[in-house]
PDB file of C-alpha atoms in Angstrom:
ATOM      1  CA  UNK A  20     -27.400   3.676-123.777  1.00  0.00           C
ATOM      2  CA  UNK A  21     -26.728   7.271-123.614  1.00  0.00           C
ATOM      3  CA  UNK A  22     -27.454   7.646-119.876  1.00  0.00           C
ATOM      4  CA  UNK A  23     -24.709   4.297-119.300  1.00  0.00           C
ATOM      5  CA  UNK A  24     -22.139   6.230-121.531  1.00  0.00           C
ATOM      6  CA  UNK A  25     -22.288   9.460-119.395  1.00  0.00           C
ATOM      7  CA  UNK A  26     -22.087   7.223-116.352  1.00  0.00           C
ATOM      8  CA  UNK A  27     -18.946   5.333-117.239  1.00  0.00           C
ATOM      9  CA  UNK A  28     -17.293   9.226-118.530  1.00  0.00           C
ATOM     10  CA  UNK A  29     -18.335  10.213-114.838  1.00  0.00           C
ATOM     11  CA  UNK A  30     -16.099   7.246-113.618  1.00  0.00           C
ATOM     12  CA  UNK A  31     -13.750   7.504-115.459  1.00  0.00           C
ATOM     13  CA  UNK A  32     -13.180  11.145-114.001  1.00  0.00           C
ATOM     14  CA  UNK A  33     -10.937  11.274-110.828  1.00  0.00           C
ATOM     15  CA  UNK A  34     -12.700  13.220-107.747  1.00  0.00           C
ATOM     16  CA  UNK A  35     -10.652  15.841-106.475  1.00  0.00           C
ATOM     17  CA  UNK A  36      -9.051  14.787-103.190  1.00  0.00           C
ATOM     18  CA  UNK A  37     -10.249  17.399-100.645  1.00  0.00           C
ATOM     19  CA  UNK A  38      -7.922  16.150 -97.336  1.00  0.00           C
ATOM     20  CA  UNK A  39      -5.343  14.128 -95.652  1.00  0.00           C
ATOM     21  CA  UNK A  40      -6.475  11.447 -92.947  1.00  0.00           C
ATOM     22  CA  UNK A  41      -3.467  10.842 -91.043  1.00  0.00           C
ATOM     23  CA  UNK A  42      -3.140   8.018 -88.098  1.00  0.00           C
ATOM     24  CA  UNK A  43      -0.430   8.800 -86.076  1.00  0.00           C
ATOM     25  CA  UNK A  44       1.262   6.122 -83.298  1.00  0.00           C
ATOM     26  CA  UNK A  45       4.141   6.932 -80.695  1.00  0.00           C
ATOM     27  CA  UNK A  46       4.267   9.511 -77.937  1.00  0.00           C
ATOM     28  CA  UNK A  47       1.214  11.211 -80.235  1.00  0.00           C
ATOM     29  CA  UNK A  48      -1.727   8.888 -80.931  1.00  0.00           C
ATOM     30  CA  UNK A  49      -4.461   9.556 -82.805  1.00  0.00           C
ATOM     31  CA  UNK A  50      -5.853  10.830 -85.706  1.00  0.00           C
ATOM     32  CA  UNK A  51      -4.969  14.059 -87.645  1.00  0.00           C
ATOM     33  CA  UNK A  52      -7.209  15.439 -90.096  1.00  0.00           C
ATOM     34  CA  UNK A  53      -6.188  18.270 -92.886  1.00  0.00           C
ATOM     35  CA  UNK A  54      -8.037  19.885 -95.431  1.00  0.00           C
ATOM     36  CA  UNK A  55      -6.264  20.137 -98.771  1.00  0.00           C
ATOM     37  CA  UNK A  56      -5.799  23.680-100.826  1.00  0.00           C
ATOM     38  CA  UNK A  57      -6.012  22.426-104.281  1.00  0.00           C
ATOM     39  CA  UNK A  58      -7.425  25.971-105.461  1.00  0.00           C
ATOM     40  CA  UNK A  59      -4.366  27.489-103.550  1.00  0.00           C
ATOM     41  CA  UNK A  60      -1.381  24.407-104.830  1.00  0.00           C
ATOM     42  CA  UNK A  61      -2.592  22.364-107.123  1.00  0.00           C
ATOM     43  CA  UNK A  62       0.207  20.625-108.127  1.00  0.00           C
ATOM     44  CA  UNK A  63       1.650  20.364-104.849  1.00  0.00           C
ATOM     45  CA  UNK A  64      -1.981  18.965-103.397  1.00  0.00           C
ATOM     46  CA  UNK A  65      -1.769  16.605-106.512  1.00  0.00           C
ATOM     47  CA  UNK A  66       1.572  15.181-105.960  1.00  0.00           C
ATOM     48  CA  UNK A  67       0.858  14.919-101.949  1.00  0.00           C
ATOM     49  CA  UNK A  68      -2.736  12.669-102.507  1.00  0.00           C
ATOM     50  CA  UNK A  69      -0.880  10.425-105.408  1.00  0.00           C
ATOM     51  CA  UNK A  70       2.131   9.741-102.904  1.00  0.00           C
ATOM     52  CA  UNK A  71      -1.143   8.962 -99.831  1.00  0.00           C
ATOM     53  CA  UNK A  72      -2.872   6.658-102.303  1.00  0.00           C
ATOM     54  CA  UNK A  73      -0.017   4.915-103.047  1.00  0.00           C
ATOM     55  CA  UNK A  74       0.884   4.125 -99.498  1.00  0.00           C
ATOM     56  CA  UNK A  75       4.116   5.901 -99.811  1.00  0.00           C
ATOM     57  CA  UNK A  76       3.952   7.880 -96.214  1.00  0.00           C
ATOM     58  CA  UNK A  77       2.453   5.083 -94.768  1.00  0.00           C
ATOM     59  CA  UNK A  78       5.216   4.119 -91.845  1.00  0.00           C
ATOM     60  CA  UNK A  79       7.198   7.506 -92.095  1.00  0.00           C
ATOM     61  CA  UNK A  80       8.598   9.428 -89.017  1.00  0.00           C
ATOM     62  CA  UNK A  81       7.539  12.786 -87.886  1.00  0.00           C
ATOM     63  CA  UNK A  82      12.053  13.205 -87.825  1.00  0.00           C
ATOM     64  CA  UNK A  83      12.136  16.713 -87.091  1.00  0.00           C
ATOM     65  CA  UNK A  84       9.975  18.470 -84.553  1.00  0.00           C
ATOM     66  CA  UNK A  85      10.916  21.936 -82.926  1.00  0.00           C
ATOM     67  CA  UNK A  86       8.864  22.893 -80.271  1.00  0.00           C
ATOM     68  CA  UNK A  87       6.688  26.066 -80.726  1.00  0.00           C
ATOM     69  CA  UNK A  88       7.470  25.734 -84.387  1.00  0.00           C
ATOM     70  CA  UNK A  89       6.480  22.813 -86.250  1.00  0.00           C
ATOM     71  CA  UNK A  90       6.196  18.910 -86.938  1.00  0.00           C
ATOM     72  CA  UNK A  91       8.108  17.993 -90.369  1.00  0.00           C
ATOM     73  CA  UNK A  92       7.348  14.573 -91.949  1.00  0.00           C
ATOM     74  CA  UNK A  93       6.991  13.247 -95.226  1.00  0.00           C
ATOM     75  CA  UNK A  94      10.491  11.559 -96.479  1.00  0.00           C
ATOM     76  CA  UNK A  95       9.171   8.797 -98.627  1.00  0.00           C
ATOM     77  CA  UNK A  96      12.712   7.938 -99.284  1.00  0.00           C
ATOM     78  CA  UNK A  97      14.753   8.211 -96.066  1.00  0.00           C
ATOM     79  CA  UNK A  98      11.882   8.920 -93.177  1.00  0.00           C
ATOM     80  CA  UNK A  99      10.723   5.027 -92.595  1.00  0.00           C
ATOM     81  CA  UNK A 100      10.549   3.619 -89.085  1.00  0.00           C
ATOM     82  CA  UNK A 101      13.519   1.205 -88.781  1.00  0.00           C
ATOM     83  CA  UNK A 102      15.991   2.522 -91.309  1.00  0.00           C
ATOM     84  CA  UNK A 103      18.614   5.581 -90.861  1.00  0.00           C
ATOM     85  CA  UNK A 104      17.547   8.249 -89.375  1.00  0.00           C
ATOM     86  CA  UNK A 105      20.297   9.941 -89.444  1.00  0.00           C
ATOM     87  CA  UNK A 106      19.266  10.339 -93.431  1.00  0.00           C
ATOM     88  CA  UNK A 107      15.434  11.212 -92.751  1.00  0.00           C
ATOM     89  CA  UNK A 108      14.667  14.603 -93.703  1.00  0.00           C
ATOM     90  CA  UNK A 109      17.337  14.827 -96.643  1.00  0.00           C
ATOM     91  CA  UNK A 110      15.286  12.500 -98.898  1.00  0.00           C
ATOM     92  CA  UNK A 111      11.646  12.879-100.899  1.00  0.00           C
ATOM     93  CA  UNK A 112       9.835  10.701-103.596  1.00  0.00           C
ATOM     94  CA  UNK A 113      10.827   9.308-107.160  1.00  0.00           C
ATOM     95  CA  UNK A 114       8.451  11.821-108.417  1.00  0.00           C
ATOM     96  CA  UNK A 115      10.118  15.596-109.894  1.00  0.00           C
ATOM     97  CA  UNK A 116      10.497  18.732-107.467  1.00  0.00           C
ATOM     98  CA  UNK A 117       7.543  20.516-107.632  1.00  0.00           C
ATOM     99  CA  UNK A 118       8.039  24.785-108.777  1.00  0.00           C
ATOM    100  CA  UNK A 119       6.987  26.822-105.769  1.00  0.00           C
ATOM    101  CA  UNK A 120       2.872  27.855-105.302  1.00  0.00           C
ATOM    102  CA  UNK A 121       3.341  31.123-103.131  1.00  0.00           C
ATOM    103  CA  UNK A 122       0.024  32.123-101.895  1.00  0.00           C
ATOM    104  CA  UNK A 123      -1.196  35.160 -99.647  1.00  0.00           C
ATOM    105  CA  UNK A 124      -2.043  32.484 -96.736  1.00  0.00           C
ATOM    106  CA  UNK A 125      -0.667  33.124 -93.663  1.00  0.00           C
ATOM    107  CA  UNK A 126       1.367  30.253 -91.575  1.00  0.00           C
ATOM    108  CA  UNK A 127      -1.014  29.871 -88.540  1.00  0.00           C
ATOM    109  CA  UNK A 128      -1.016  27.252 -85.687  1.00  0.00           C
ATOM    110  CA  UNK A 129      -2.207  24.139 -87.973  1.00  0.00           C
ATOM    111  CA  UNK A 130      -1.098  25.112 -91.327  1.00  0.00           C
ATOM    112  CA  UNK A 131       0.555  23.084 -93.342  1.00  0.00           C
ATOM    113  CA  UNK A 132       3.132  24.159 -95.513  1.00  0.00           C
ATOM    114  CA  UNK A 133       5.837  22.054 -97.889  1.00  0.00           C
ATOM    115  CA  UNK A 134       9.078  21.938 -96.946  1.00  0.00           C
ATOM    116  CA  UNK A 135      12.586  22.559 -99.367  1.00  0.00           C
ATOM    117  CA  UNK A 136      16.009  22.828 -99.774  1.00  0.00           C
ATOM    118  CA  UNK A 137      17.316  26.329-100.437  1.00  0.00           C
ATOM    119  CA  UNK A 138      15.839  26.445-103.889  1.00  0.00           C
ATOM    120  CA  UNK A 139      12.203  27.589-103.098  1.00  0.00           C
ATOM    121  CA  UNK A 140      11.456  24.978-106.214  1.00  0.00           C
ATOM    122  CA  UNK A 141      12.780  21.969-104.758  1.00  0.00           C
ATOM    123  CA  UNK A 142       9.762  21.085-102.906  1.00  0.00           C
ATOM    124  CA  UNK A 143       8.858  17.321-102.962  1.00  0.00           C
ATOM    125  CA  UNK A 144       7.327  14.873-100.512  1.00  0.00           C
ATOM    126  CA  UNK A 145       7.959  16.456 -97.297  1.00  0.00           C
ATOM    127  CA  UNK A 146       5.960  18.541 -95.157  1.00  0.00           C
ATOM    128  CA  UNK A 147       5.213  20.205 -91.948  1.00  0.00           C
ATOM    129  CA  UNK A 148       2.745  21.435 -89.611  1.00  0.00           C
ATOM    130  CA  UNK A 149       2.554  24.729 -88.005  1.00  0.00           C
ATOM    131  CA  UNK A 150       2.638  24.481 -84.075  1.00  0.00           C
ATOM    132  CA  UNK A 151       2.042  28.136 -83.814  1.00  0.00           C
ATOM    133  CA  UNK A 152       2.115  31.119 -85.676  1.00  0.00           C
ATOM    134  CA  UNK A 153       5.363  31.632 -88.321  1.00  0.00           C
ATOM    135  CA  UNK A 154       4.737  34.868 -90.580  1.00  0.00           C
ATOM    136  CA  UNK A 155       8.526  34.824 -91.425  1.00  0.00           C
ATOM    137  CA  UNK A 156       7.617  31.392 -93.778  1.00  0.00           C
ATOM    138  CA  UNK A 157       4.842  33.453 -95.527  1.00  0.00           C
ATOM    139  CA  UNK A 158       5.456  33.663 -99.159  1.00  0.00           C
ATOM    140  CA  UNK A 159       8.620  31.574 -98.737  1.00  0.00           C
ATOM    141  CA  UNK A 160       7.166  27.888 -98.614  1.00  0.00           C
ATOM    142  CA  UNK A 161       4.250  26.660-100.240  1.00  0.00           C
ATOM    143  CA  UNK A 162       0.981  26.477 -98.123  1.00  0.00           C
ATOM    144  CA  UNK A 163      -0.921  22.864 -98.928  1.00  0.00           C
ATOM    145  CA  UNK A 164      -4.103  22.681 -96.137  1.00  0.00           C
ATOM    146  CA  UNK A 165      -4.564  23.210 -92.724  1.00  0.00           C
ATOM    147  CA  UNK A 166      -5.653  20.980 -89.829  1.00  0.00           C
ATOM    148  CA  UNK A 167      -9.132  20.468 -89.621  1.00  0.00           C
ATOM    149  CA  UNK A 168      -9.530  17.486 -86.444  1.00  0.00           C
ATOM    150  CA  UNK A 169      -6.747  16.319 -84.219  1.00  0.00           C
ATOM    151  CA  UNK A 170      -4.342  19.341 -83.036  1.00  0.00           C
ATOM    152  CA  UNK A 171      -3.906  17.564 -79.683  1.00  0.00           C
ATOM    153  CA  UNK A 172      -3.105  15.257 -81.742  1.00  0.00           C
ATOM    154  CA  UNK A 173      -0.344  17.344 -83.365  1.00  0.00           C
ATOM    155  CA  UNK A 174       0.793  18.783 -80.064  1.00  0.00           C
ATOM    156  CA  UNK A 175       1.575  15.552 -78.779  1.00  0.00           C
ATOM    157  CA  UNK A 176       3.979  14.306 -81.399  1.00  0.00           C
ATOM    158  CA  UNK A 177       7.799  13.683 -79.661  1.00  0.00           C
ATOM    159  CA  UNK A 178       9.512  16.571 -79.735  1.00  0.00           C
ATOM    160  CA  UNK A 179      12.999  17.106 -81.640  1.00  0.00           C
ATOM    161  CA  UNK A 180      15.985  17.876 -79.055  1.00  0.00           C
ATOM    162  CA  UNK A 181      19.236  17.115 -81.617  1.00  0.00           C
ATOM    163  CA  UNK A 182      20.580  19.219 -84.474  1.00  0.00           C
ATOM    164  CA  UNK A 183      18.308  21.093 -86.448  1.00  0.00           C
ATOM    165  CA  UNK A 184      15.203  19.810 -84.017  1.00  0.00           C
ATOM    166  CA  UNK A 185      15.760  16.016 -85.046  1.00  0.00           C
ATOM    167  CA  UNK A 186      13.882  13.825 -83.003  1.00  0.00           C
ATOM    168  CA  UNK A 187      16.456  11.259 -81.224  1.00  0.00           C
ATOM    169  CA  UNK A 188      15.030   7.608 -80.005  1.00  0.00           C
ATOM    170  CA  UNK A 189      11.914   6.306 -81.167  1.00  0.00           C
ATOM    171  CA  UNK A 190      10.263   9.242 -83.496  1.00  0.00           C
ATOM    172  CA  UNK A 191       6.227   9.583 -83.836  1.00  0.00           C
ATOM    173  CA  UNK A 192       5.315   7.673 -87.266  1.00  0.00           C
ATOM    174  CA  UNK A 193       2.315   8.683 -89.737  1.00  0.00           C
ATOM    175  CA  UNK A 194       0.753   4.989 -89.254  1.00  0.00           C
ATOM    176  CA  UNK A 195      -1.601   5.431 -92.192  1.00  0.00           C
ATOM    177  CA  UNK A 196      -1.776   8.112 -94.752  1.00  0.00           C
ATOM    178  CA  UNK A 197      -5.415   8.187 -96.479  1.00  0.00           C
ATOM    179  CA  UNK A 198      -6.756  10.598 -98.741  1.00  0.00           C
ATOM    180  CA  UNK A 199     -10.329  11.936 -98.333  1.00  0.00           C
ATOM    181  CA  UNK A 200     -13.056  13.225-100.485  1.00  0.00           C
TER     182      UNK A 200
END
């Protein structure tokens, strides 16, 4: 009996979500893997895997993409293939703005980091990845993981040539969001 009690408190226990799988379609197709920096942003790590489980980025455009910079995705709200995309990128979840977790990392190529409004607490749903290096974002935006599989992947995705690096036509979309242990 005791041994089936222990069991069931094990189950009852959420595993930590280590990673991102990301299946990407459009110009970029393929798969995208990231590791997650829960030690580094927990909440931030905890709001991104809830929002993947839930199937919320499932269908959402890569709508801003600046070449040499980064790939910006991640509007639950605004960002889904066949509505406005004139809106995507202004948008996030129905979940709270998350307080900023400023770390020591480094934006490298592959990094990903959370992207805001002004207020460095206003993270939400969105984020980017790091094309190549960016030390002017470190200690401004939260770093959440880094790509682990699939950079060509990354490099592939349609890049942005309107305001602001907004990607006009047909944007990349993240097919399938899944989280991994």
């Amino acid at each position: 009996m005791y041994k089936l009690a222990a069991l069931l408190a094990l189950m009852a226990v959420p595993a930590a979500a280590t990673g991102l799988k990301i299946e990407v379609e459009g110009e970029a197709k393929g798969t995208v893997t990231i590791d997650l920096f829960e030690d580094v942003a927990p909440k931030h790590v905890e709001q991104i895997t809830a929002l993947a489980a839930e199937g919320k980025y499932d269908g959402v455009v890569f709508h801003r993409v600046i070449d040499g910079f980064m790939a910006q995705t991640g509007d639950v709200q605004y960002g889904r293939l066949g509505g406005d995309m004139r809106l995507a990128g202004r948008g996030g979840s129905d979940r709270p703005d998350l307080p900023a977790e400023f770390s020591n990392l480094t934006y490298e190529r592959g990094i990903v980091g959370m992207a805001r409004a002004q207020d460095p607490n206003s993270a939400n749903s969105q984020f980017f990845i790091m094309f190549a290096p960016g030390p002017f974002l470190d200690g401004q935006y939260t770093v959440v993981g880094k790509v682990t599989g699939g950079m060509e992947v990354v490099d592939a995705i349609k890049r942005g040539t309107g305001p602001n690096g907004s990607v006009i036509g047909q944007p990349d979309i993240m097919k399938k969001v899944s989280v991994t242990q």
